[in-house]
Tab-separated table of C-alpha atoms and ligand atoms in Angstrom:
chain	number	residue	atom	x	y	z
A	1	MET	CA	19.537	54.008	44.990
A	2	ARG	CA	19.503	50.861	46.050
A	3	THR	CA	22.675	49.378	47.943
A	4	ILE	CA	23.807	45.799	46.757
A	5	SER	CA	25.141	44.060	49.573
A	6	GLY	CA	27.746	41.007	47.550
A	7	HIS	CA	25.621	38.962	49.972
A	8	HIS	CA	22.512	39.277	48.941
A	9	LEU	CA	24.081	39.446	44.677
A	10	ALA	CA	26.071	35.932	45.378
A	11	ARG	CA	22.405	34.630	46.552
A	12	ALA	CA	20.331	35.614	44.249
A	13	LEU	CA	22.821	33.803	41.631
A	14	GLY	CA	22.337	30.337	43.064
A	15	ASP	CA	24.889	28.219	41.219
A	16	TRP	CA	25.265	30.515	38.266
A	17	SER	CA	29.162	29.451	37.304
A	18	ARG	CA	27.892	26.366	35.916
A	19	ALA	CA	25.433	28.460	34.029
A	20	ASP	CA	27.348	27.641	30.820
A	21	ALA	CA	29.941	25.584	31.300
A	22	SER	CA	31.431	26.603	27.505
A	23	GLY	CA	31.989	29.936	28.929
A	24	PRO	CA	34.850	31.630	30.564
A	25	ALA	CA	34.176	32.052	34.836
A	26	TYR	CA	33.782	36.130	33.982
A	27	VAL	CA	31.369	35.641	30.824
A	28	ARG	CA	28.680	33.496	32.666
A	29	LEU	CA	29.154	35.864	36.050
A	30	ALA	CA	28.625	39.016	33.150
A	31	SER	CA	25.122	35.965	31.155
A	32	ALA	CA	24.172	35.556	35.130
A	33	VAL	CA	24.023	39.106	36.697
A	34	ARG	CA	21.854	40.558	32.983
A	35	MET	CA	19.292	37.879	32.931
A	36	LEU	CA	18.780	38.799	37.090
A	37	ILE	CA	18.788	42.653	35.265
A	38	PHE	CA	15.956	40.922	32.284
A	39	ASP	CA	14.462	39.228	35.188
A	40	GLY	CA	13.494	42.455	37.975
A	41	ARG	CA	15.202	40.174	40.808
A	42	LEU	CA	18.108	43.114	40.499
A	43	PRO	CA	16.311	46.460	39.794
A	44	LEU	CA	17.849	49.521	37.401
A	45	GLU	CA	19.603	51.408	38.828
A	46	ALA	CA	20.807	49.743	41.417
A	47	ARG	CA	24.187	49.908	43.017
A	48	LEU	CA	26.074	46.315	42.453
A	49	PRO	CA	28.642	45.786	44.337
A	50	GLY	CA	32.392	46.354	45.311
A	51	GLU	CA	34.193	44.243	43.179
A	52	ARG	CA	36.575	42.394	45.877
A	53	GLU	CA	33.294	42.152	48.180
A	54	LEU	CA	31.332	40.354	44.997
A	55	ALA	CA	34.795	38.234	44.543
A	56	THR	CA	34.443	37.155	48.344
A	57	ALA	CA	31.687	36.664	48.376
A	58	LEU	CA	31.450	34.407	45.809
A	59	GLY	CA	34.511	32.681	46.703
A	60	VAL	CA	36.433	33.469	42.492
A	61	SER	CA	39.219	35.479	41.401
A	62	ARG	CA	39.119	39.672	41.383
A	63	THR	CA	39.486	39.268	38.036
A	64	THR	CA	36.534	37.095	37.632
A	65	VAL	CA	34.232	40.366	39.103
A	66	THR	CA	35.857	43.215	37.509
A	67	ALA	CA	36.538	41.076	33.479
A	68	ALA	CA	32.577	41.017	34.651
A	69	TYR	CA	31.611	43.590	34.969
A	70	ASP	CA	33.761	45.349	32.094
A	71	LEU	CA	31.614	42.757	30.140
A	72	LEU	CA	28.300	44.423	31.165
A	73	ARG	CA	29.178	48.204	30.834
A	74	ASP	CA	30.981	47.401	27.530
A	75	SER	CA	27.904	45.830	26.484
A	76	GLY	CA	25.367	48.665	28.806
A	77	TYR	CA	24.475	45.910	31.261
A	78	ALA	CA	25.910	48.446	33.543
A	79	ARG	CA	27.440	51.959	33.986
A	80	SER	CA	30.159	53.220	36.622
A	81	ARG	CA	30.484	57.127	37.570
A	82	GLN	CA	33.547	58.291	39.416
A	83	GLY	CA	33.055	58.359	44.029
A	84	SER	CA	29.193	56.114	42.797
A	85	GLY	CA	30.465	52.779	42.077
A	86	THR	CA	28.418	50.413	39.292
A	87	ARG	CA	25.023	50.762	38.653
A	88	THR	CA	22.409	47.981	36.130
A	89	THR	CA	20.905	49.869	33.535
A	90	LEU	CA	19.885	48.152	30.096
A	91	PRO	CA	21.755	49.664	27.183
A	92	GLU	CA	19.895	51.742	24.330
A	93	THR	CA	19.504	49.874	21.479
A	94	GLY	CA	19.687	46.742	23.194
A	95	GLY	CA	23.270	46.170	23.833
A	96	THR	CA	26.266	44.423	21.290
A	97	ASP	CA	27.452	41.669	21.701
A	98	PRO	CA	31.699	41.469	22.825
A	99	ALA	CA	31.546	37.818	23.996
A	100	GLY	CA	31.561	36.529	20.817
A	101	GLY	CA	27.060	35.075	20.205
A	102	TYR	CA	26.503	35.141	24.222
A	103	PHE	CA	25.071	38.486	24.585
A	104	ALA	CA	21.278	38.018	22.408
A	105	PRO	CA	19.363	40.413	23.226
A	106	PHE	CA	15.776	40.791	22.629
A	107	ALA	CA	15.744	43.180	19.667
A	108	PRO	CA	14.327	46.379	21.096
A	109	ASP	CA	10.857	45.710	19.005
A	110	GLY	CA	10.032	42.393	20.591
A	111	SER	CA	10.688	41.314	17.244
A	112	ALA	CA	11.883	38.014	16.619
A	113	VAL	CA	11.882	37.159	20.646
A	114	VAL	CA	8.804	34.698	21.374
A	115	ASP	CA	7.495	35.794	24.242
A	116	LEU	CA	6.833	33.593	26.495
A	117	ALA	CA	6.962	35.346	29.916
A	118	HIS	CA	4.535	36.485	29.611
A	119	ALA	CA	0.536	34.711	29.775
A	120	ALA	CA	-0.697	37.088	27.742
A	121	PRO	CA	-2.982	35.793	24.336
A	122	GLU	CA	-3.900	38.445	21.541
A	123	ALA	CA	-6.656	40.848	21.493
A	124	PRO	CA	-10.094	38.934	19.440
A	125	LEU	CA	-9.766	40.324	16.277
A	126	GLN	CA	-12.960	40.700	14.762
A	127	ALA	CA	-14.946	41.909	18.500
A	128	LEU	CA	-12.472	44.652	19.963
A	129	ASN	CA	-12.324	46.122	16.113
A	130	GLU	CA	-16.401	46.309	16.623
A	131	ALA	CA	-16.165	47.388	19.958
A	132	HIS	CA	-13.209	50.249	18.583
A	133	ALA	CA	-16.032	51.395	15.445
A	134	ALA	CA	-18.610	51.712	18.576
A	135	ALA	CA	-16.188	53.845	20.911
A	136	THR	CA	-15.153	56.029	18.242
A	137	GLU	CA	-18.305	57.338	17.103
A	138	GLN	CA	-19.194	58.169	21.298
A	139	LEU	CA	-16.034	59.885	21.552
A	140	PRO	CA	-17.013	63.088	20.168
A	141	ARG	CA	-19.819	63.653	23.335
A	142	PHE	CA	-17.063	63.818	25.683
A	143	LEU	CA	-14.348	66.007	23.532
A	144	THR	CA	-16.142	68.885	24.950
A	145	SER	CA	-14.826	68.013	28.743
A	146	SER	CA	-10.880	67.343	29.872
A	147	GLY	CA	-11.499	63.552	28.902
A	148	TYR	CA	-10.098	63.708	33.296
A	149	ASN	CA	-12.225	61.503	34.817
A	150	VAL	CA	-10.155	60.223	38.202
A	151	PHE	CA	-12.696	57.232	39.558
A	152	GLY	CA	-13.232	56.001	35.394
A	153	LEU	CA	-15.737	56.518	33.110
A	154	PRO	CA	-19.197	56.090	34.687
A	155	GLU	CA	-20.477	54.351	32.215
A	156	LEU	CA	-17.966	51.726	32.433
A	157	ARG	CA	-18.673	51.609	36.460
A	158	ARG	CA	-21.452	50.545	35.574
A	159	ALA	CA	-20.539	48.005	33.353
A	160	VAL	CA	-18.380	46.450	35.261
A	161	ALA	CA	-20.298	46.443	38.155
A	162	ASP	CA	-23.438	44.408	36.931
A	163	ARG	CA	-20.882	41.877	36.417
A	164	PHE	CA	-19.691	41.219	39.726
A	165	THR	CA	-23.685	41.196	40.471
A	166	ALA	CA	-23.632	38.706	37.601
A	167	ARG	CA	-21.307	36.505	39.601
A	168	GLY	CA	-23.341	36.637	42.788
A	169	LEU	CA	-21.278	39.279	44.596
A	170	PRO	CA	-24.188	42.739	44.179
A	171	THR	CA	-22.194	45.431	43.463
A	172	THR	CA	-22.822	50.094	42.268
A	173	PRO	CA	-20.952	51.161	40.943
A	174	GLU	CA	-20.164	53.341	43.696
A	175	GLN	CA	-18.072	50.899	44.490
A	176	ILE	CA	-15.911	50.245	41.383
A	177	PHE	CA	-13.027	52.488	41.012
A	178	ILE	CA	-11.008	52.183	37.147
A	179	ALA	CA	-7.545	51.266	36.483
A	180	SER	CA	-5.385	50.843	34.191
A	181	GLY	CA	-5.408	46.740	34.560
A	182	ALA	CA	-4.721	45.100	37.450
A	183	GLN	CA	-1.382	45.817	38.020
A	184	HIS	CA	-1.834	49.174	38.321
A	185	ALA	CA	-4.753	48.911	40.801
A	186	PHE	CA	-2.780	46.667	42.987
A	187	SER	CA	0.344	49.667	42.762
A	188	MET	CA	-2.556	52.588	44.048
A	189	VAL	CA	-4.112	50.032	47.101
A	190	LEU	CA	-0.405	49.990	47.926
A	191	SER	CA	-0.285	53.305	48.133
A	192	LEU	CA	-2.945	54.302	49.700
A	193	LEU	CA	-3.068	51.487	53.083
A	194	VAL	CA	0.407	50.106	53.404
A	195	HIS	CA	3.717	52.308	55.088
A	196	PRO	CA	6.928	51.379	55.005
A	197	GLY	CA	7.749	48.164	56.768
A	198	ASP	CA	4.259	47.118	57.004
A	199	ARG	CA	3.530	43.194	56.384
A	200	VAL	CA	1.984	41.797	52.594
A	201	LEU	CA	0.560	38.509	53.458
A	202	ILE	CA	1.436	36.668	50.075
A	203	ASP	CA	0.970	33.252	47.942
A	204	HIS	CA	3.992	31.643	47.589
A	205	PRO	CA	4.005	31.987	44.711
A	206	THR	CA	2.920	34.354	43.494
A	207	TYR	CA	3.144	37.457	40.642
A	208	PRO	CA	5.962	38.351	40.863
A	209	ASN	CA	4.922	42.382	39.783
A	210	ALA	CA	2.685	42.213	42.597
A	211	ILE	CA	6.217	41.052	44.914
A	212	ASP	CA	7.653	44.005	42.766
A	213	ALA	CA	5.069	46.561	43.718
A	214	ILE	CA	4.890	45.534	47.005
A	215	HIS	CA	9.500	45.477	47.987
A	216	ARG	CA	9.228	49.465	45.901
A	217	ALA	CA	6.427	49.696	49.124
A	218	ALA	CA	9.135	49.360	51.635
A	219	ALA	CA	6.625	46.563	52.268
A	220	ARG	CA	7.739	43.467	53.956
A	221	ALA	CA	6.464	40.007	52.109
A	222	VAL	CA	5.164	37.531	54.099
A	223	PRO	CA	5.024	34.269	51.309
A	224	VAL	CA	3.249	31.258	53.650
A	225	ALA	CA	3.863	27.975	50.933
A	226	LEU	CA	1.074	26.795	48.172
A	227	THR	CA	0.994	22.840	48.181
A	228	ASP	CA	0.356	21.494	45.969
A	229	ASP	CA	-2.846	20.980	46.266
A	230	GLY	CA	-2.911	24.601	46.922
A	231	TRP	CA	-4.540	26.613	50.290
A	232	ASP	CA	-2.864	25.045	52.835
A	233	ILE	CA	-4.969	26.309	55.599
A	234	GLU	CA	-3.958	25.443	59.028
A	235	ALA	CA	-0.531	27.075	57.418
A	236	PHE	CA	-2.386	29.655	56.221
A	237	ALA	CA	-4.601	30.831	59.841
A	238	ALA	CA	-1.016	30.367	61.687
A	239	SER	CA	0.605	33.298	59.148
A	240	VAL	CA	-2.135	35.804	59.665
A	241	ARG	CA	-2.573	35.215	63.407
A	242	GLN	CA	1.408	34.755	64.453
A	243	THR	CA	2.332	38.076	61.319
A	244	ALA	CA	-1.059	40.070	62.007
A	245	PRO	CA	-0.207	41.514	59.194
A	246	ASN	CA	-1.357	45.045	57.809
A	247	LEU	CA	-2.389	44.023	54.281
A	248	ALA	CA	-2.720	40.165	52.393
A	249	TYR	CA	-2.461	39.864	48.898
A	250	LEU	CA	-4.004	36.177	47.729
A	251	VAL	CA	-4.910	35.203	43.995
A	252	PRO	CA	-7.859	31.737	44.555
A	253	ASP	CA	-8.702	32.389	41.170
A	254	PHE	CA	-6.661	30.429	39.553
A	255	ASN	CA	-3.174	31.354	40.761
A	256	ASN	CA	0.120	32.771	38.580
A	257	PRO	CA	2.197	30.929	38.443
A	258	THR	CA	0.515	27.151	40.211
A	259	GLY	CA	-3.082	27.810	38.642
A	260	HIS	CA	-4.611	26.380	41.828
A	261	LEU	CA	-8.715	27.217	42.229
A	262	ALA	CA	-9.948	27.776	46.092
A	263	ASP	CA	-13.425	25.965	46.554
A	264	ASP	CA	-15.516	27.348	48.043
A	265	ASP	CA	-14.832	25.322	51.388
A	266	VAL	CA	-11.819	26.578	51.376
A	267	ARG	CA	-12.591	30.340	50.549
A	268	ARG	CA	-14.371	29.548	53.275
A	269	ALA	CA	-11.846	28.419	55.756
A	270	LEU	CA	-9.098	30.667	54.963
A	271	ALA	CA	-11.485	34.243	55.559
A	272	ILE	CA	-12.090	32.990	58.585
A	273	PRO	CA	-8.277	33.869	60.546
A	274	LEU	CA	-8.865	37.127	57.281
A	275	ARG	CA	-12.015	37.827	59.423
A	276	ARG	CA	-10.585	37.610	62.438
A	277	GLY	CA	-7.293	39.844	62.385
A	278	ARG	CA	-9.916	42.134	60.884
A	279	THR	CA	-7.107	41.244	57.916
A	280	LEU	CA	-7.610	43.864	55.019
A	281	THR	CA	-7.417	41.724	51.926
A	282	VAL	CA	-6.533	42.789	48.118
A	283	VAL	CA	-7.951	39.875	46.376
A	284	ASP	CA	-6.278	39.792	42.981
A	285	GLU	CA	-8.936	38.027	40.471
A	286	THR	CA	-7.141	39.128	36.899
A	287	LEU	CA	-7.946	34.605	35.875
A	288	ALA	CA	-11.081	34.315	37.829
A	289	GLU	CA	-12.719	34.399	34.045
A	290	LEU	CA	-10.190	31.973	32.855
A	291	PRO	CA	-12.119	28.591	33.577
A	292	LEU	CA	-11.345	25.493	30.927
A	293	GLY	CA	-12.612	22.257	32.657
A	294	PRO	CA	-12.320	19.395	32.897
A	295	ALA	CA	-15.729	21.025	33.992
A	296	ASP	CA	-16.153	20.725	38.063
A	297	GLY	CA	-19.730	22.318	38.615
A	298	GLU	CA	-20.359	25.694	39.153
A	299	PRO	CA	-17.677	28.175	39.532
A	300	PRO	CA	-16.575	29.195	43.269
A	301	ALA	CA	-17.883	32.703	44.312
A	302	PRO	CA	-16.461	35.644	44.364
A	303	PHE	CA	-13.715	35.779	47.108
A	304	ALA	CA	-14.872	39.636	48.923
A	305	THR	CA	-18.298	36.770	49.214
A	306	TYR	CA	-17.009	35.251	52.404
A	307	VAL	CA	-14.792	38.362	54.399
A	308	ASP	CA	-17.016	41.390	54.863
A	309	ASN	CA	-17.380	44.209	51.988
A	310	GLY	CA	-15.283	46.577	53.960
A	311	LEU	CA	-12.078	44.456	54.529
A	312	THR	CA	-11.461	42.809	50.878
A	313	ILE	CA	-10.656	44.595	47.847
A	314	THR	CA	-11.033	42.991	44.416
A	315	ILE	CA	-9.202	43.510	41.737
A	316	GLY	CA	-9.338	42.855	38.304
A	317	THR	CA	-8.694	43.337	34.138
A	318	MET	CA	-9.697	42.612	30.326
A	319	SER	CA	-5.676	42.020	29.622
A	320	LYS	CA	-6.390	38.091	30.097
A	321	THR	CA	-10.109	37.044	29.219
A	322	LEU	CA	-9.570	40.266	26.601
A	323	TRP	CA	-6.575	42.544	25.358
A	324	GLY	CA	-3.744	43.581	27.605
A	325	GLY	CA	-3.169	46.310	25.672
A	326	LEU	CA	-6.255	47.982	26.155
A	327	ARG	CA	-5.332	49.069	29.979
A	328	VAL	CA	-8.407	48.596	31.233
A	329	GLY	CA	-8.478	46.969	34.608
A	330	TRP	CA	-10.665	47.906	37.954
A	331	ILE	CA	-10.779	47.618	41.708
A	332	ARG	CA	-13.877	46.452	44.009
A	333	ALA	CA	-14.091	48.138	47.542
A	334	GLU	CA	-16.458	50.333	50.434
A	335	ALA	CA	-16.961	53.448	48.405
A	336	SER	CA	-15.462	54.830	50.914
A	337	ILE	CA	-11.973	52.908	49.565
A	338	ILE	CA	-12.597	54.467	46.833
A	339	ARG	CA	-13.627	57.884	47.355
A	340	ARG	CA	-9.890	57.582	48.973
A	341	LEU	CA	-8.500	56.274	46.430
A	342	ALA	CA	-8.948	59.224	44.032
A	343	ALA	CA	-6.795	61.377	45.858
A	344	VAL	CA	-3.831	58.594	45.645
A	345	ARG	CA	-4.576	58.029	41.690
A	346	ALA	CA	-3.136	61.973	40.999
A	347	SER	CA	-0.494	60.671	41.539
A	348	PHE	CA	0.107	58.513	39.583
A	349	ASP	CA	-1.977	59.103	35.753
A	350	ILE	CA	-4.827	60.720	36.527
A	351	SER	CA	-7.098	59.007	34.701
A	352	SER	CA	-7.366	56.248	32.031
A	353	PRO	CA	-8.278	57.495	28.223
A	354	VAL	CA	-11.385	57.389	27.415
A	355	LEU	CA	-11.366	56.646	24.415
A	356	ASN	CA	-10.223	52.852	25.552
A	357	GLN	CA	-12.455	52.739	28.410
A	358	LEU	CA	-15.208	53.067	25.850
A	359	ILE	CA	-14.317	49.686	23.922
A	360	ALA	CA	-14.297	47.916	27.370
A	361	VAL	CA	-17.459	48.910	27.889
A	362	GLU	CA	-18.359	47.429	24.873
A	363	LEU	CA	-16.334	44.786	24.978
A	364	LEU	CA	-17.733	43.691	28.023
A	365	LYS	CA	-21.389	43.544	26.130
A	366	ARG	CA	-19.825	40.953	24.038
A	367	ALA	CA	-18.290	39.373	26.891
A	368	ASP	CA	-19.968	35.803	26.911
A	369	ASP	CA	-19.567	35.320	23.726
A	370	VAL	CA	-16.270	36.689	22.905
A	371	LEU	CA	-14.908	35.082	26.152
A	372	ALA	CA	-16.527	31.338	24.839
A	373	THR	CA	-14.365	30.958	22.267
A	374	ARG	CA	-11.389	32.131	23.861
A	375	ARG	CA	-11.663	29.874	26.723
A	376	GLU	CA	-12.007	27.116	23.722
A	377	ASP	CA	-8.925	28.419	22.039
A	378	ILE	CA	-7.447	28.512	25.233
A	379	ARG	CA	-8.065	24.886	26.145
A	380	THR	CA	-6.403	24.260	23.001
A	381	ARG	CA	-3.328	25.543	23.706
A	382	ARG	CA	-3.572	24.214	27.313
A	383	ASP	CA	-3.707	20.379	25.110
A	384	ALA	CA	-1.825	21.022	23.040
A	385	LEU	CA	1.403	22.395	25.108
A	386	MET	CA	1.016	19.192	27.470
A	387	ALA	CA	1.740	16.903	24.755
A	388	ALA	CA	4.501	18.082	22.944
A	389	MET	CA	5.555	18.610	26.804
A	390	GLY	CA	4.936	15.144	27.694
A	391	GLN	CA	6.197	13.968	24.534
A	392	ALA	CA	9.495	16.065	24.674
A	393	LEU	CA	10.287	16.486	27.893
A	394	PRO	CA	8.325	13.351	30.270
A	395	GLU	CA	10.356	13.398	33.731
A	396	TRP	CA	9.047	17.312	33.858
A	397	ARG	CA	5.970	17.354	36.082
A	398	ALA	CA	3.076	19.247	36.519
A	399	ARG	CA	-0.726	19.630	37.540
A	400	THR	CA	-3.410	20.050	34.587
A	401	PRO	CA	-4.512	23.693	35.447
A	402	CYS	CA	-8.652	23.191	35.216
A	403	GLY	CA	-7.897	27.647	33.699
A	404	GLY	CA	-5.720	30.426	33.527
A	405	LEU	CA	-3.146	30.004	31.094
A	406	VAL	CA	0.012	28.612	32.373
A	407	LEU	CA	1.790	25.486	33.616
A	408	TRP	CA	3.933	25.325	36.895
A	409	TYR	CA	7.062	22.923	35.959
A	410	ASP	CA	8.489	21.143	38.341
A	411	ILE	CA	11.964	20.921	36.198
A	412	GLY	CA	12.941	18.470	38.544
A	413	ALA	CA	16.630	19.309	39.192
A	414	PRO	CA	17.273	23.526	39.959
A	415	VAL	CA	18.255	25.109	36.998
A	416	SER	CA	15.615	27.491	36.036
A	417	THR	CA	17.595	30.514	36.042
A	418	ARG	CA	20.501	28.355	33.836
A	419	LEU	CA	17.751	27.187	31.134
A	420	VAL	CA	16.193	30.780	30.613
A	421	THR	CA	19.777	31.756	30.483
A	422	GLU	CA	20.320	29.160	28.020
A	423	VAL	CA	17.184	29.529	25.944
A	424	GLU	CA	17.416	32.307	25.551
A	425	ARG	CA	20.319	32.510	23.317
A	426	TYR	CA	17.150	30.500	20.690
A	427	GLY	CA	14.922	33.724	20.661
A	428	ILE	CA	12.674	32.190	23.791
A	429	ARG	CA	11.989	34.424	26.731
A	430	LEU	CA	11.248	32.985	29.731
A	431	ALA	CA	9.863	34.078	33.589
A	432	ALA	CA	12.740	31.679	36.016
A	433	GLY	CA	10.761	30.153	38.679
A	434	PRO	CA	12.501	32.150	41.077
A	435	ARG	CA	10.501	35.107	40.093
A	436	PHE	CA	7.649	33.663	41.540
A	437	GLY	CA	8.814	34.036	44.900
A	438	ILE	CA	11.224	35.238	46.727
A	439	ASP	CA	14.935	34.606	48.797
A	440	GLY	CA	15.970	32.464	45.647
A	441	ALA	CA	12.792	29.390	46.249
A	442	PHE	CA	11.518	27.326	43.317
A	443	GLU	CA	14.711	26.922	41.403
A	444	ARG	CA	13.549	24.048	40.034
A	445	ARG	CA	10.312	24.754	39.036
A	446	LEU	CA	9.458	26.661	35.233
A	447	ARG	CA	6.223	28.627	35.014
A	448	LEU	CA	4.955	27.982	30.739
A	449	PRO	CA	1.831	29.872	29.531
A	450	TYR	CA	-0.103	28.238	26.588
A	451	SER	CA	-2.072	32.058	26.400
A	452	LEU	CA	0.770	31.304	22.223
A	453	PRO	CA	-0.929	30.109	19.008
A	454	VAL	CA	-0.526	26.463	18.902
A	455	GLU	CA	2.009	26.483	16.131
A	456	THR	CA	4.132	28.694	18.393
A	457	LEU	CA	3.988	26.194	21.094
A	458	ARG	CA	5.407	23.709	19.434
A	459	HIS	CA	7.705	25.285	17.936
A	460	ALA	CA	8.902	26.731	21.410
A	461	VAL	CA	8.848	22.803	22.941
A	462	PRO	CA	11.624	21.137	21.057
A	463	ILE	CA	14.011	24.597	21.799
A	464	ILE	CA	13.564	24.366	25.570
A	465	ALA	CA	13.938	20.278	25.757
A	466	ARG	CA	17.477	20.927	23.639
A	467	ALA	CA	18.386	24.409	26.054
A	468	TYR	CA	18.081	22.065	29.204
A	469	ALA	CA	19.286	19.218	27.672
A	470	ALA	CA	23.178	21.505	27.596
A	471	VAL	CA	22.478	22.502	30.820
A	472	ALA	CA	21.605	19.144	32.584
A	473	ASP	CA	24.363	18.504	30.810
A	474	SER	CA	27.038	20.961	31.605
A	475	THR	CA	25.961	21.020	34.910
A	476	GLY	CA	25.512	17.257	35.667
A	477	HIS	CA	21.355	16.940	37.016
A	478	VAL	CA	20.960	14.677	33.727
A	479	THR	CA	17.792	13.207	33.862
A	480	ASP	CA	17.405	9.689	32.609
A	481	GLY	CA	16.566	9.192	28.482
A	482	LEU	CA	17.677	12.747	28.220
A	483	GLY	CA	19.230	11.953	24.794
A	484	ASP	CA	16.532	11.281	23.033
A	485	LEU	CA	14.990	14.219	23.627
A	486	VAL	CA	17.538	16.306	21.298
A	487	ALA	CA	16.788	16.679	17.489
B	1	PLP	C1	-2.210	37.527	38.207
B	1	PLP	C2	-1.836	38.661	37.896
B	1	PLP	N1	-2.601	39.647	38.666
B	1	PLP	C3	-1.898	41.226	37.240
B	1	PLP	C4	-1.326	40.703	36.309
B	1	PLP	C5	-1.401	42.263	35.724
B	1	PLP	O1	-2.739	42.539	34.578
B	1	PLP	P1	-2.911	43.640	34.204
B	1	PLP	O2	-2.351	43.618	32.628
B	1	PLP	O3	-4.484	44.029	34.096
B	1	PLP	O4	-2.144	44.949	35.173
B	1	PLP	C6	-1.630	39.822	35.881
B	1	PLP	C7	-0.952	39.000	34.719
B	1	PLP	O5	-0.468	38.286	34.087
B	1	PLP	C8	-1.289	38.085	36.621
B	1	PLP	O6	-1.594	37.359	36.332
């Protein structure tokens, strides 16, 4: 069980006391703790600091902390046992509402919540139905076996290998390992290659679940800041040289959340220190097949083209291009690593579902057609979200990403966590900026996905603007023209 110190929690809570000026301090404190639980910055079953310790760290009275802990317990977000302190947890049925409406947990079935915390589109219905029908026809030939296949179905390994080859990276099926999504793939790679205390170099900001997986492996994330233009080659090279990381984790294709794409020159330059340091590198290609333009010519070559095969492990998924609900992803690496991954997988989940893998094979046959339509839809959504945001919150700034699924806004004030807490009261779920970094960075940032339909995005924008106005009002971070934004 992890114990959270008062100092650590106080830092994660940031400027919590102004989260909602209208409520009493203990409600605001409880709400801010709950937000940290929701977005994963406080793990479940973590032991919260003692009341006196937290009161000292926050500079508030012990009564405030006691009342906040009581409220968290009453609403199902904490529980106490004699001798083991107060621990974080989640309510079994979504929680009660003891604070007169302040707690508005998501419905257990996810209904009535606009999910802008995840960046993933819906399934391409017709193609998925066709793929499902074709896969079901083939299923009987697998039913006489156990259905366990730790490396993945041979036909899917071949289909994935062929797609790499078509993208200019010759690949054999022996170099492919099928996983249940990219997150599962990364967790298995960490389990195989990283030991407690190891250093894992990351882009900063980066994909939050990757940060969590690194921490779960008891490794240390070594952040290298991305600039407004992307990778800072000199800083990256210096970091590789000075910290000698045991592993690097990079998202060079429409980086989540910044949307940056490393072009061929940048890839070549990043590869030099990695080769020199013999640094094993995981390249997360989750968004690589979602270029949206404006067209910049040919897409860059896969990152593995620039670093010796033995040093690069590429992970990918169908989640963003085809459908996240399939839970099909992959790892491309040297055949010797693929063989060692098989031993690791046994303790994770043994093997991926046969039917889903067959559907994946069928979808990959149709991928080029499906992707052409999908990119067009997503481009329309991106442009619609940017237009609506430009009207509602003109002072917020974001680059137009040339691919991927998210906008990374500079919201002008360090209020991201408070804004996310506020917006949740209106049934919209967002991920606060600090989810994408370590040590509380990115409070001035908010990630907004454009993966949902245009009407949903247009519904969400004025609500976000209204919540921002409320937060800005209560914190004094008022921006010009804000009054005009509140309908
Ligand atoms: C960069 C990145 N890696 C991994 C994932 C997880 O993908 P999957 O659904 O395949 O586990 C995501 C999903 O948002 C992502 O953006």
